[in-house]
PDB file of C-alpha atoms in Angstrom:
ATOM      1  CA  MET H   1     -19.301   0.513  -7.464  1.00 77.00           C
ATOM      2  CA  VAL H   2     -15.885   2.174  -7.153  1.00 89.00           C
ATOM      3  CA  GLU H   3     -16.795   5.415  -8.905  1.00 86.00           C
ATOM      4  CA  GLY H   4     -15.974   8.391  -6.732  1.00 93.00           C
ATOM      5  CA  ILE H   5     -13.655   6.538  -4.347  1.00 98.00           C
ATOM      6  CA  PRO H   6     -10.579   8.788  -4.115  1.00 98.00           C
ATOM      7  CA  PHE H   7      -7.092   7.478  -4.820  1.00 99.00           C
ATOM      8  CA  VAL H   8      -4.998   9.551  -2.424  1.00 99.00           C
ATOM      9  CA  VAL H   9      -1.227   9.831  -2.671  1.00 99.00           C
ATOM     10  CA  VAL H  10      -0.265  10.675   0.909  1.00 98.00           C
ATOM     11  CA  SER H  11       2.901  12.734   0.773  1.00 98.00           C
ATOM     12  CA  CYS H  12       4.550  15.883   2.088  1.00 98.00           C
ATOM     13  CA  ASP H  13       6.577  18.684   0.526  1.00 98.00           C
ATOM     14  CA  ALA H  14       9.858  17.088   1.644  1.00 97.00           C
ATOM     15  CA  TYR H  15       9.194  14.353  -0.937  1.00 97.00           C
ATOM     16  CA  ARG H  16       8.182  16.623  -3.796  1.00 98.00           C
ATOM     17  CA  ASP H  17      11.174  15.386  -5.825  1.00 97.00           C
ATOM     18  CA  VAL H  18       9.416  11.999  -5.984  1.00 98.00           C
ATOM     19  CA  TRP H  19       6.136  13.319  -7.385  1.00 99.00           C
ATOM     20  CA  LEU H  20       7.248  13.467 -11.020  1.00 98.00           C
ATOM     21  CA  PRO H  21       8.538   9.863 -11.070  1.00 98.00           C
ATOM     22  CA  PHE H  22       5.432   8.686  -9.222  1.00 99.00           C
ATOM     23  CA  PHE H  23       2.875  10.317 -11.509  1.00 99.00           C
ATOM     24  CA  HIS H  24       4.878   9.581 -14.660  1.00 99.00           C
ATOM     25  CA  CYS H  25       4.804   5.859 -13.836  1.00 99.00           C
ATOM     26  CA  PHE H  26       1.258   5.946 -12.466  1.00 99.00           C
ATOM     27  CA  PHE H  27      -0.380   7.441 -15.548  1.00 99.00           C
ATOM     28  CA  LYS H  28       1.831   5.479 -17.947  1.00 99.00           C
ATOM     29  CA  TYR H  29       1.076   2.091 -16.416  1.00 99.00           C
ATOM     30  CA  TRP H  30      -2.464   2.785 -15.203  1.00 99.00           C
ATOM     31  CA  PRO H  31      -3.811   5.195 -17.837  1.00 98.00           C
ATOM     32  CA  ASP H  32      -7.414   4.055 -17.443  1.00 97.00           C
ATOM     33  CA  CYS H  33      -7.584   4.310 -13.649  1.00 97.00           C
ATOM     34  CA  PRO H  34     -11.276   5.058 -12.937  1.00 97.00           C
ATOM     35  CA  LEU H  35     -10.610   6.577  -9.497  1.00 98.00           C
ATOM     36  CA  PRO H  36     -10.158  10.337  -9.021  1.00 98.00           C
ATOM     37  CA  VAL H  37      -6.507  10.933  -8.122  1.00 99.00           C
ATOM     38  CA  TYR H  38      -5.509  13.268  -5.269  1.00 99.00           C
ATOM     39  CA  LEU H  39      -2.143  14.397  -3.925  1.00 99.00           C
ATOM     40  CA  GLY H  40      -1.957  15.155  -0.212  1.00 99.00           C
ATOM     41  CA  SER H  41       0.843  17.621   0.533  1.00 98.00           C
ATOM     42  CA  ASN H  42       1.659  20.709   2.606  1.00 98.00           C
ATOM     43  CA  GLU H  43       2.079  23.978   0.713  1.00 98.00           C
ATOM     44  CA  ARG H  44       3.153  22.760  -2.717  1.00 98.00           C
ATOM     45  CA  THR H  45       1.501  20.503  -5.250  1.00 98.00           C
ATOM     46  CA  PHE H  46       2.106  18.716  -8.538  1.00 98.00           C
ATOM     47  CA  VAL H  47       0.729  20.631 -11.485  1.00 98.00           C
ATOM     48  CA  ASP H  48      -1.206  18.203 -13.675  1.00 98.00           C
ATOM     49  CA  PRO H  49      -4.881  18.405 -14.675  1.00 98.00           C
ATOM     50  CA  ARG H  50      -5.331  14.740 -13.721  1.00 98.00           C
ATOM     51  CA  VAL H  51      -4.194  15.366 -10.126  1.00 99.00           C
ATOM     52  CA  ARG H  52      -6.388  17.089  -7.547  1.00 98.00           C
ATOM     53  CA  PRO H  53      -4.461  18.909  -4.794  1.00 98.00           C
ATOM     54  CA  LEU H  54      -5.125  18.418  -1.083  1.00 98.00           C
ATOM     55  CA  MET H  55      -2.808  20.919   0.614  1.00 98.00           C
ATOM     56  CA  VAL H  56      -2.980  20.904   4.423  1.00 98.00           C
ATOM     57  CA  GLY H  57      -0.476  23.634   5.284  1.00 98.00           C
ATOM     58  CA  VAL H  58       2.642  23.449   7.438  1.00 97.00           C
ATOM     59  CA  ASP H  59       4.086  19.948   7.840  1.00 97.00           C
ATOM     60  CA  GLY H  60       2.909  18.490  11.139  1.00 97.00           C
ATOM     61  CA  GLY H  61       4.293  15.002  10.615  1.00 97.00           C
ATOM     62  CA  PHE H  62       2.700  11.857   9.242  1.00 97.00           C
ATOM     63  CA  GLY H  63      -0.167  11.554  11.709  1.00 97.00           C
ATOM     64  CA  ALA H  64      -1.225  15.203  11.654  1.00 98.00           C
ATOM     65  CA  ASN H  65      -0.874  15.495   7.875  1.00 98.00           C
ATOM     66  CA  THR H  66      -2.865  12.337   7.162  1.00 98.00           C
ATOM     67  CA  LEU H  67      -5.662  13.285   9.549  1.00 98.00           C
ATOM     68  CA  ALA H  68      -5.874  16.713   7.917  1.00 98.00           C
ATOM     69  CA  ILE H  69      -6.080  15.105   4.471  1.00 98.00           C
ATOM     70  CA  LEU H  70      -8.880  12.783   5.581  1.00 97.00           C
ATOM     71  CA  THR H  71     -10.982  15.650   6.928  1.00 96.00           C
ATOM     72  CA  ARG H  72     -11.025  17.118   3.408  1.00 96.00           C
ATOM     73  CA  LEU H  73     -12.523  13.963   1.900  1.00 97.00           C
ATOM     74  CA  LYS H  74     -16.236  13.187   2.089  1.00 94.00           C
ATOM     75  CA  SER H  75     -16.066   9.633   0.762  1.00 96.00           C
ATOM     76  CA  GLU H  76     -16.745   6.702   3.098  1.00 97.00           C
ATOM     77  CA  TRP H  77     -13.939   4.791   1.358  1.00 98.00           C
ATOM     78  CA  LEU H  78     -10.539   5.736  -0.030  1.00 98.00           C
ATOM     79  CA  VAL H  79      -7.439   4.152  -1.488  1.00 99.00           C
ATOM     80  CA  THR H  80      -4.178   5.423  -0.013  1.00 98.00           C
ATOM     81  CA  CYS H  81      -0.759   5.152  -1.610  1.00 98.00           C
ATOM     82  CA  ASN H  82       2.739   6.226  -0.623  1.00 97.00           C
ATOM     83  CA  GLU H  83       4.541   8.446  -3.099  1.00 98.00           C
ATOM     84  CA  ASP H  84       7.449   6.002  -3.406  1.00 97.00           C
ATOM     85  CA  ILE H  85       5.362   3.114  -4.747  1.00 98.00           C
ATOM     86  CA  LEU H  86       6.386   3.325  -8.399  1.00 99.00           C
ATOM     87  CA  LEU H  87       4.399   1.273 -10.893  1.00 99.00           C
ATOM     88  CA  ASP H  88       6.703  -0.500 -13.335  1.00 98.00           C
ATOM     89  CA  ARG H  89       4.307  -2.490 -15.553  1.00 98.00           C
ATOM     90  CA  ARG H  90       0.843  -2.106 -17.025  1.00 98.00           C
ATOM     91  CA  LEU H  91      -2.050  -2.922 -14.697  1.00 96.00           C
ATOM     92  CA  ASP H  92      -5.092  -4.998 -15.499  1.00 97.00           C
ATOM     93  CA  THR H  93      -7.720  -2.449 -14.476  1.00 97.00           C
ATOM     94  CA  GLN H  94     -10.587  -4.932 -14.472  1.00 97.00           C
ATOM     95  CA  LEU H  95      -8.670  -7.215 -12.103  1.00 97.00           C
ATOM     96  CA  VAL H  96      -7.664  -4.416  -9.721  1.00 98.00           C
ATOM     97  CA  ILE H  97     -11.152  -2.922  -9.606  1.00 98.00           C
ATOM     98  CA  GLY H  98     -12.586  -6.388  -8.990  1.00 97.00           C
ATOM     99  CA  ILE H  99     -10.295  -6.760  -5.977  1.00 97.00           C
ATOM    100  CA  ILE H 100     -11.335  -3.346  -4.646  1.00 98.00           C
ATOM    101  CA  GLU H 101     -14.996  -4.272  -5.077  1.00 97.00           C
ATOM    102  CA  ARG H 102     -14.322  -7.479  -3.139  1.00 96.00           C
ATOM    103  CA  GLY H 103     -13.125  -5.349  -0.220  1.00 97.00           C
ATOM    104  CA  LEU H 104     -16.199  -3.136  -0.462  1.00 97.00           C
ATOM    105  CA  ARG H 105     -18.562  -6.120  -0.434  1.00 96.00           C
ATOM    106  CA  ALA H 106     -16.806  -7.475   2.649  1.00 96.00           C
ATOM    107  CA  ASN H 107     -17.097  -4.062   4.344  1.00 97.00           C
ATOM    108  CA  ALA H 108     -13.443  -4.508   5.283  1.00 97.00           C
ATOM    109  CA  GLY H 109     -11.687  -2.126   7.589  1.00 97.00           C
ATOM    110  CA  CYS H 110      -8.678  -2.348   5.295  1.00 98.00           C
ATOM    111  CA  LEU H 111      -7.614  -4.325   2.224  1.00 98.00           C
ATOM    112  CA  LYS H 112      -3.928  -4.316   1.297  1.00 97.00           C
ATOM    113  CA  LEU H 113      -3.675  -4.157  -2.490  1.00 98.00           C
ATOM    114  CA  ILE H 114      -0.021  -5.099  -2.980  1.00 97.00           C
ATOM    115  CA  THR H 115       1.735  -8.427  -2.511  1.00 93.00           C
ATOM    116  CA  THR H 116       3.982  -7.641   0.433  1.00 90.00           C
ATOM    117  CA  PRO H 117       3.735  -9.684   3.641  1.00 87.00           C
ATOM    118  CA  PRO H 118       1.514 -10.373   5.390  1.00 87.00           C
ATOM    119  CA  MET H 119      -0.650 -12.013   2.784  1.00 89.00           C
ATOM    120  CA  ALA H 120      -3.732 -14.193   3.168  1.00 90.00           C
ATOM    121  CA  ALA H 121      -4.231 -17.949   3.012  1.00 81.00           C
ATOM    122  CA  VAL H 122      -7.426 -18.179   0.965  1.00 85.00           C
ATOM    123  CA  ARG H 123      -9.402 -21.420   1.079  1.00 76.00           C
ATOM    124  CA  GLU H 124     -11.524 -20.817  -2.019  1.00 76.00           C
ATOM    125  CA  ARG H 125      -9.392 -21.068  -5.146  1.00 73.00           C
ATOM    126  CA  ASN H 126     -11.536 -18.544  -7.001  1.00 78.00           C
ATOM    127  CA  ASP H 127     -11.144 -15.901  -4.284  1.00 89.00           C
ATOM    128  CA  LEU H 128      -8.145 -13.574  -4.397  1.00 93.00           C
ATOM    129  CA  VAL H 129      -8.662 -11.985  -0.974  1.00 96.00           C
ATOM    130  CA  GLY H 130      -8.616 -13.296   2.576  1.00 94.00           C
ATOM    131  CA  GLU H 131      -8.328 -12.348   6.233  1.00 93.00           C
ATOM    132  CA  VAL H 132      -5.038 -11.473   7.921  1.00 92.00           C
ATOM    133  CA  PRO H 133      -5.195 -12.937  11.447  1.00 90.00           C
ATOM    134  CA  ALA H 134      -4.942 -10.627  14.443  1.00 90.00           C
ATOM    135  CA  GLY H 135      -1.417 -10.506  15.816  1.00 88.00           C
ATOM    136  CA  SER H 136       0.235 -10.798  12.392  1.00 88.00           C
ATOM    137  CA  PRO H 137       3.244  -8.481  11.924  1.00 85.00           C
ATOM    138  CA  TYR H 138       2.408  -5.519   9.678  1.00 86.00           C
ATOM    139  CA  ARG H 139      -1.270  -6.428   9.623  1.00 90.00           C
ATOM    140  CA  VAL H 140      -1.699  -2.652   9.548  1.00 91.00           C
ATOM    141  CA  SER H 141       0.661  -0.834   7.202  1.00 90.00           C
ATOM    142  CA  PHE H 142       0.509   2.336   5.173  1.00 90.00           C
ATOM    143  CA  SER H 143       1.411   1.335   1.642  1.00 91.00           C
ATOM    144  CA  LEU H 144      -1.283   0.841  -1.004  1.00 98.00           C
ATOM    145  CA  ASN H 145      -4.575   0.036   0.700  1.00 98.00           C
ATOM    146  CA  LEU H 146      -8.315   0.318   0.427  1.00 98.00           C
ATOM    147  CA  TRP H 147      -9.596   1.819   3.687  1.00 98.00           C
ATOM    148  CA  ARG H 148     -12.945   2.393   5.251  1.00 98.00           C
ATOM    149  CA  LYS H 149     -12.262   5.959   6.334  1.00 98.00           C
ATOM    150  CA  GLU H 150     -13.697   5.636   9.832  1.00 98.00           C
ATOM    151  CA  VAL H 151     -11.329   2.734  10.530  1.00 98.00           C
ATOM    152  CA  LEU H 152      -8.269   4.650   9.350  1.00 98.00           C
ATOM    153  CA  LEU H 153      -9.332   7.647  11.443  1.00 98.00           C
ATOM    154  CA  ALA H 154      -9.645   5.396  14.496  1.00 97.00           C
ATOM    155  CA  LEU H 155      -6.136   3.998  13.972  1.00 97.00           C
ATOM    156  CA  LEU H 156      -4.299   7.274  13.349  1.00 97.00           C
ATOM    157  CA  ARG H 157      -2.818   9.474  16.066  1.00 97.00           C
ATOM    158  CA  GLN H 158      -1.898  13.131  15.603  1.00 96.00           C
ATOM    159  CA  THR H 159       1.676  12.826  16.865  1.00 96.00           C
ATOM    160  CA  GLU H 160       2.672   9.437  15.457  1.00 96.00           C
ATOM    161  CA  SER H 161       5.122   8.838  12.637  1.00 95.00           C
ATOM    162  CA  ALA H 162       4.452   6.324   9.877  1.00 93.00           C
ATOM    163  CA  TRP H 163       6.688   3.868  11.730  1.00 90.00           C
ATOM    164  CA  ASP H 164       4.720   4.421  14.959  1.00 93.00           C
ATOM    165  CA  PHE H 165       1.482   3.916  13.038  1.00 94.00           C
ATOM    166  CA  GLU H 166       2.547   0.512  11.756  1.00 90.00           C
ATOM    167  CA  ARG H 167       3.846  -0.609  15.167  1.00 90.00           C
ATOM    168  CA  ARG H 168       1.207   0.786  17.518  1.00 94.00           C
ATOM    169  CA  GLY H 169      -1.584   0.725  14.961  1.00 92.00           C
ATOM    170  CA  ASN H 170      -1.237  -3.052  14.781  1.00 92.00           C
ATOM    171  CA  ARG H 171      -2.006  -3.303  18.491  1.00 93.00           C
ATOM    172  CA  ARG H 172      -4.989  -0.992  18.125  1.00 95.00           C
ATOM    173  CA  ALA H 173      -6.262  -2.975  15.124  1.00 95.00           C
ATOM    174  CA  ASP H 174      -6.097  -6.205  17.134  1.00 94.00           C
ATOM    175  CA  GLN H 175      -8.678  -4.709  19.500  1.00 94.00           C
ATOM    176  CA  MET H 176     -11.098  -3.840  16.683  1.00 95.00           C
ATOM    177  CA  LYS H 177     -13.872  -6.018  15.284  1.00 93.00           C
ATOM    178  CA  GLU H 178     -13.261  -4.918  11.681  1.00 95.00           C
ATOM    179  CA  SER H 179     -11.664  -7.302   9.211  1.00 95.00           C
ATOM    180  CA  PHE H 180      -8.209  -6.589   7.783  1.00 97.00           C
ATOM    181  CA  LEU H 181      -7.782  -8.267   4.418  1.00 96.00           C
ATOM    182  CA  ALA H 182      -4.903  -8.959   2.061  1.00 96.00           C
ATOM    183  CA  LEU H 183      -4.287 -10.644  -1.264  1.00 96.00           C
ATOM    184  CA  ASP H 184      -3.819 -14.390  -1.443  1.00 93.00           C
ATOM    185  CA  TRP H 185      -0.172 -15.421  -1.157  1.00 89.00           C
ATOM    186  CA  ARG H 186      -0.309 -17.232  -4.513  1.00 87.00           C
ATOM    187  CA  LEU H 187      -0.557 -13.833  -6.242  1.00 92.00           C
ATOM    188  CA  ALA H 188       2.963 -12.891  -5.145  1.00 90.00           C
ATOM    189  CA  ARG H 189       4.508 -14.251  -8.353  1.00 90.00           C
ATOM    190  CA  ASN H 190       2.171 -12.261 -10.577  1.00 94.00           C
ATOM    191  CA  PRO H 191       0.972  -9.258  -8.554  1.00 96.00           C
ATOM    192  CA  PRO H 192      -2.121  -7.353  -9.703  1.00 97.00           C
ATOM    193  CA  ILE H 193      -0.276  -4.092  -8.976  1.00 98.00           C
ATOM    194  CA  PRO H 194       3.380  -4.504 -10.000  1.00 98.00           C
ATOM    195  CA  PHE H 195       5.635  -1.861  -8.486  1.00 98.00           C
ATOM    196  CA  VAL H 196       9.095  -0.896  -7.329  1.00 97.00           C
ATOM    197  CA  HIS H 197       9.700   0.386  -3.802  1.00 96.00           C
ATOM    198  CA  GLY H 198      11.339   3.713  -4.527  1.00 97.00           C
ATOM    199  CA  ILE H 199      12.873   4.979  -1.296  1.00 96.00           C
ATOM    200  CA  ILE H 200      14.299   3.419   1.861  1.00 93.00           C
ATOM    201  CA  LYS H 201      15.570   5.655   4.668  1.00 91.00           C
ATOM    202  CA  GLY H 202      15.447   8.697   2.416  1.00 94.00           C
ATOM    203  CA  ARG H 203      17.540   7.144  -0.370  1.00 96.00           C
ATOM    204  CA  TRP H 204      16.645   5.913  -3.830  1.00 97.00           C
ATOM    205  CA  THR H 205      16.678   2.121  -3.961  1.00 96.00           C
ATOM    206  CA  SER H 206      18.692   0.325  -6.624  1.00 94.00           C
ATOM    207  CA  ALA H 207      15.458  -0.910  -8.216  1.00 95.00           C
ATOM    208  CA  ALA H 208      14.135   2.656  -8.408  1.00 97.00           C
ATOM    209  CA  VAL H 209      17.366   3.882  -9.987  1.00 97.00           C
ATOM    210  CA  ARG H 210      17.058   1.246 -12.707  1.00 97.00           C
ATOM    211  CA  LEU H 211      13.395   2.108 -13.271  1.00 98.00           C
ATOM    212  CA  LEU H 212      13.965   5.861 -13.500  1.00 98.00           C
ATOM    213  CA  LYS H 213      16.828   5.344 -15.949  1.00 98.00           C
ATOM    214  CA  ARG H 214      14.568   3.149 -18.066  1.00 98.00           C
ATOM    215  CA  GLU H 215      11.846   5.815 -17.989  1.00 98.00           C
ATOM    216  CA  GLY H 216      14.215   8.634 -18.964  1.00 98.00           C
ATOM    217  CA  LEU H 217      13.958  10.303 -15.554  1.00 98.00           C
ATOM    218  CA  VAL H 218      17.641  10.362 -14.610  1.00 97.00           C
ATOM    219  CA  GLU H 219      17.420  14.048 -13.637  1.00 97.00           C
ATOM    220  CA  CYS H 220      14.982  13.133 -10.876  1.00 96.00           C
ATOM    221  CA  LEU H 221      17.686  11.087  -9.160  1.00 96.00           C
ATOM    222  CA  LYS H 222      19.713  14.190  -8.311  1.00 94.00           C
ATOM    223  CA  GLY H 223      17.365  15.299  -5.533  1.00 88.00           C
ATOM    224  CA  ARG H 224      18.436  12.687  -2.974  1.00 95.00           C
ATOM    225  CA  PRO H 225      21.234  10.154  -2.369  1.00 96.00           C
ATOM    226  CA  ARG H 226      21.165   6.600  -3.621  1.00 95.00           C
ATOM    227  CA  GLN H 227      21.109   3.517  -1.479  1.00 90.00           C
ATOM    228  CA  ALA H 228      24.519   1.956  -0.913  1.00 82.00           C
ATOM    229  CA  LEU H 229      25.045  -1.438  -2.515  1.00 65.00           C
ATOM    230  CA  SER H 230      25.476  -3.124   0.874  1.00 51.00           C
ATOM    231  CA  SER H 231      22.229  -1.577   2.156  1.00 55.00           C
ATOM    232  CA  GLY H 232      20.407  -2.726  -0.962  1.00 49.00           C
ATOM    233  CA  VAL H 233      21.652  -6.301  -0.542  1.00 48.00           C
ATOM    234  CA  TYR H 234      20.670  -6.278   3.140  1.00 44.00           C
ATOM    235  CA  ALA H 235      17.189  -4.914   2.379  1.00 50.00           C
ATOM    236  CA  SER H 236      16.671  -7.487  -0.375  1.00 55.00           C
ATOM    237  CA  LEU H 237      17.715 -10.367   1.883  1.00 54.00           C
ATOM    238  CA  TYR H 238      15.497  -9.081   4.693  1.00 49.00           C
ATOM    239  CA  VAL H 239      12.462  -8.920   2.414  1.00 53.00           C
ATOM    240  CA  ARG H 240      13.160 -12.394   1.015  1.00 56.00           C
ATOM    241  CA  LEU H 241      13.553 -13.912   4.484  1.00 55.00           C
ATOM    242  CA  PHE H 242      10.407 -12.182   5.736  1.00 51.00           C
ATOM    243  CA  ARG H 243       8.493 -13.430   2.702  1.00 54.00           C
ATOM    244  CA  LEU H 244       9.774 -17.002   3.184  1.00 57.00           C
ATOM    245  CA  ARG H 245       8.801 -16.887   6.848  1.00 57.00           C
ATOM    246  CA  TRP H 246       5.333 -15.703   5.916  1.00 53.00           C
ATOM    247  CA  VAL H 247       4.879 -18.358   3.213  1.00 57.00           C
ATOM    248  CA  TRP H 248       5.884 -20.992   5.765  1.00 56.00           C
ATOM    249  CA  GLU H 249       3.321 -19.601   8.223  1.00 58.00           C
ATOM    250  CA  VAL H 250       0.590 -19.550   5.559  1.00 57.00           C
ATOM    251  CA  ARG H 251       1.326 -23.149   4.576  1.00 58.00           C
ATOM    252  CA  ARG H 252       1.224 -24.157   8.238  1.00 60.00           C
ATOM    253  CA  GLN H 253      -2.222 -22.556   8.559  1.00 56.00           C
ATOM    254  CA  CYS H 254      -3.433 -24.301   5.387  1.00 52.00           C
ATOM    255  CA  GLU H 255      -2.222 -27.681   6.658  1.00 54.00           C
ATOM    256  CA  GLY H 256      -4.076 -27.055   9.922  1.00 55.00           C
ATOM    257  CA  VAL H 257      -7.285 -26.305   8.023  1.00 47.00           C
ATOM    258  CA  LEU H 258      -6.896 -29.479   5.939  1.00 48.00           C
ATOM    259  CA  ARG H 259      -6.272 -31.624   9.018  1.00 60.00           C
ATOM    260  CA  ALA H 260      -9.354 -30.176  10.701  1.00 53.00           C
ATOM    261  CA  ALA H 261     -11.459 -30.839   7.589  1.00 50.00           C
ATOM    262  CA  LYS H 262     -10.252 -34.449   7.378  1.00 58.00           C
ATOM    263  CA  GLY H 263     -11.022 -34.924  11.058  1.00 60.00           C
ATOM    264  CA  GLN H 264     -14.583 -33.699  10.571  1.00 60.00           C
ATOM    265  CA  ALA H 265     -15.027 -35.939   7.522  1.00 59.00           C
ATOM    266  CA  ALA H 266     -13.882 -38.954   9.505  1.00 57.00           C
TER     267      ALA H 266
END
């Protein structure tokens, strides 16, 4: 069912120093990925027979670059990934493909494949995927997602940055009838796709530095500055607080569902 769906690393030449760490970790920890792998870039590419280049020419910014990449793909569906999402453990391919197929069966507009907020509150214990309600912060984000291409095209704007896309794209998504799905919040402790966020504000994160040292890729760290310790602590606290807030919201929704069910039973 997933054969032929492209896995597209959406990047630009300014981040070419990240390509080696990305693909090193990707093929090491997902060696049996059944999806054809593409790299979207400007005028340079990563030389590897497993990677198919999608060069769009002069850098026009996130919106213009991504739209140009999409026009070169014929598939109705695609998986997009940022170049700074660095896999750090082996994936269970059967599990990940099963999740992707779940999104296809639902004809979702988007399915977020990583366990960052917002996540879903799934009623059925055997289901790993659920709806993210309209109005949720970061309901639309550009990280590691399964997209129906027509939905992504409708959300993108030529002149918008990635930050604009996540802020304004959320408002546009709230006006659409398509479903936006995410993984169940209970998967956060054991994510199907384990990864390290590599770069924040143009700097290597502390987690990425540790990972690249472990992988013998210390030379790759020389291309850009490292995150200051204080910035790393702040970012970590922010993520933890955001995650706690989201877990609280999910539990509140679940309690509401249970109360409604008890009321109907009575």
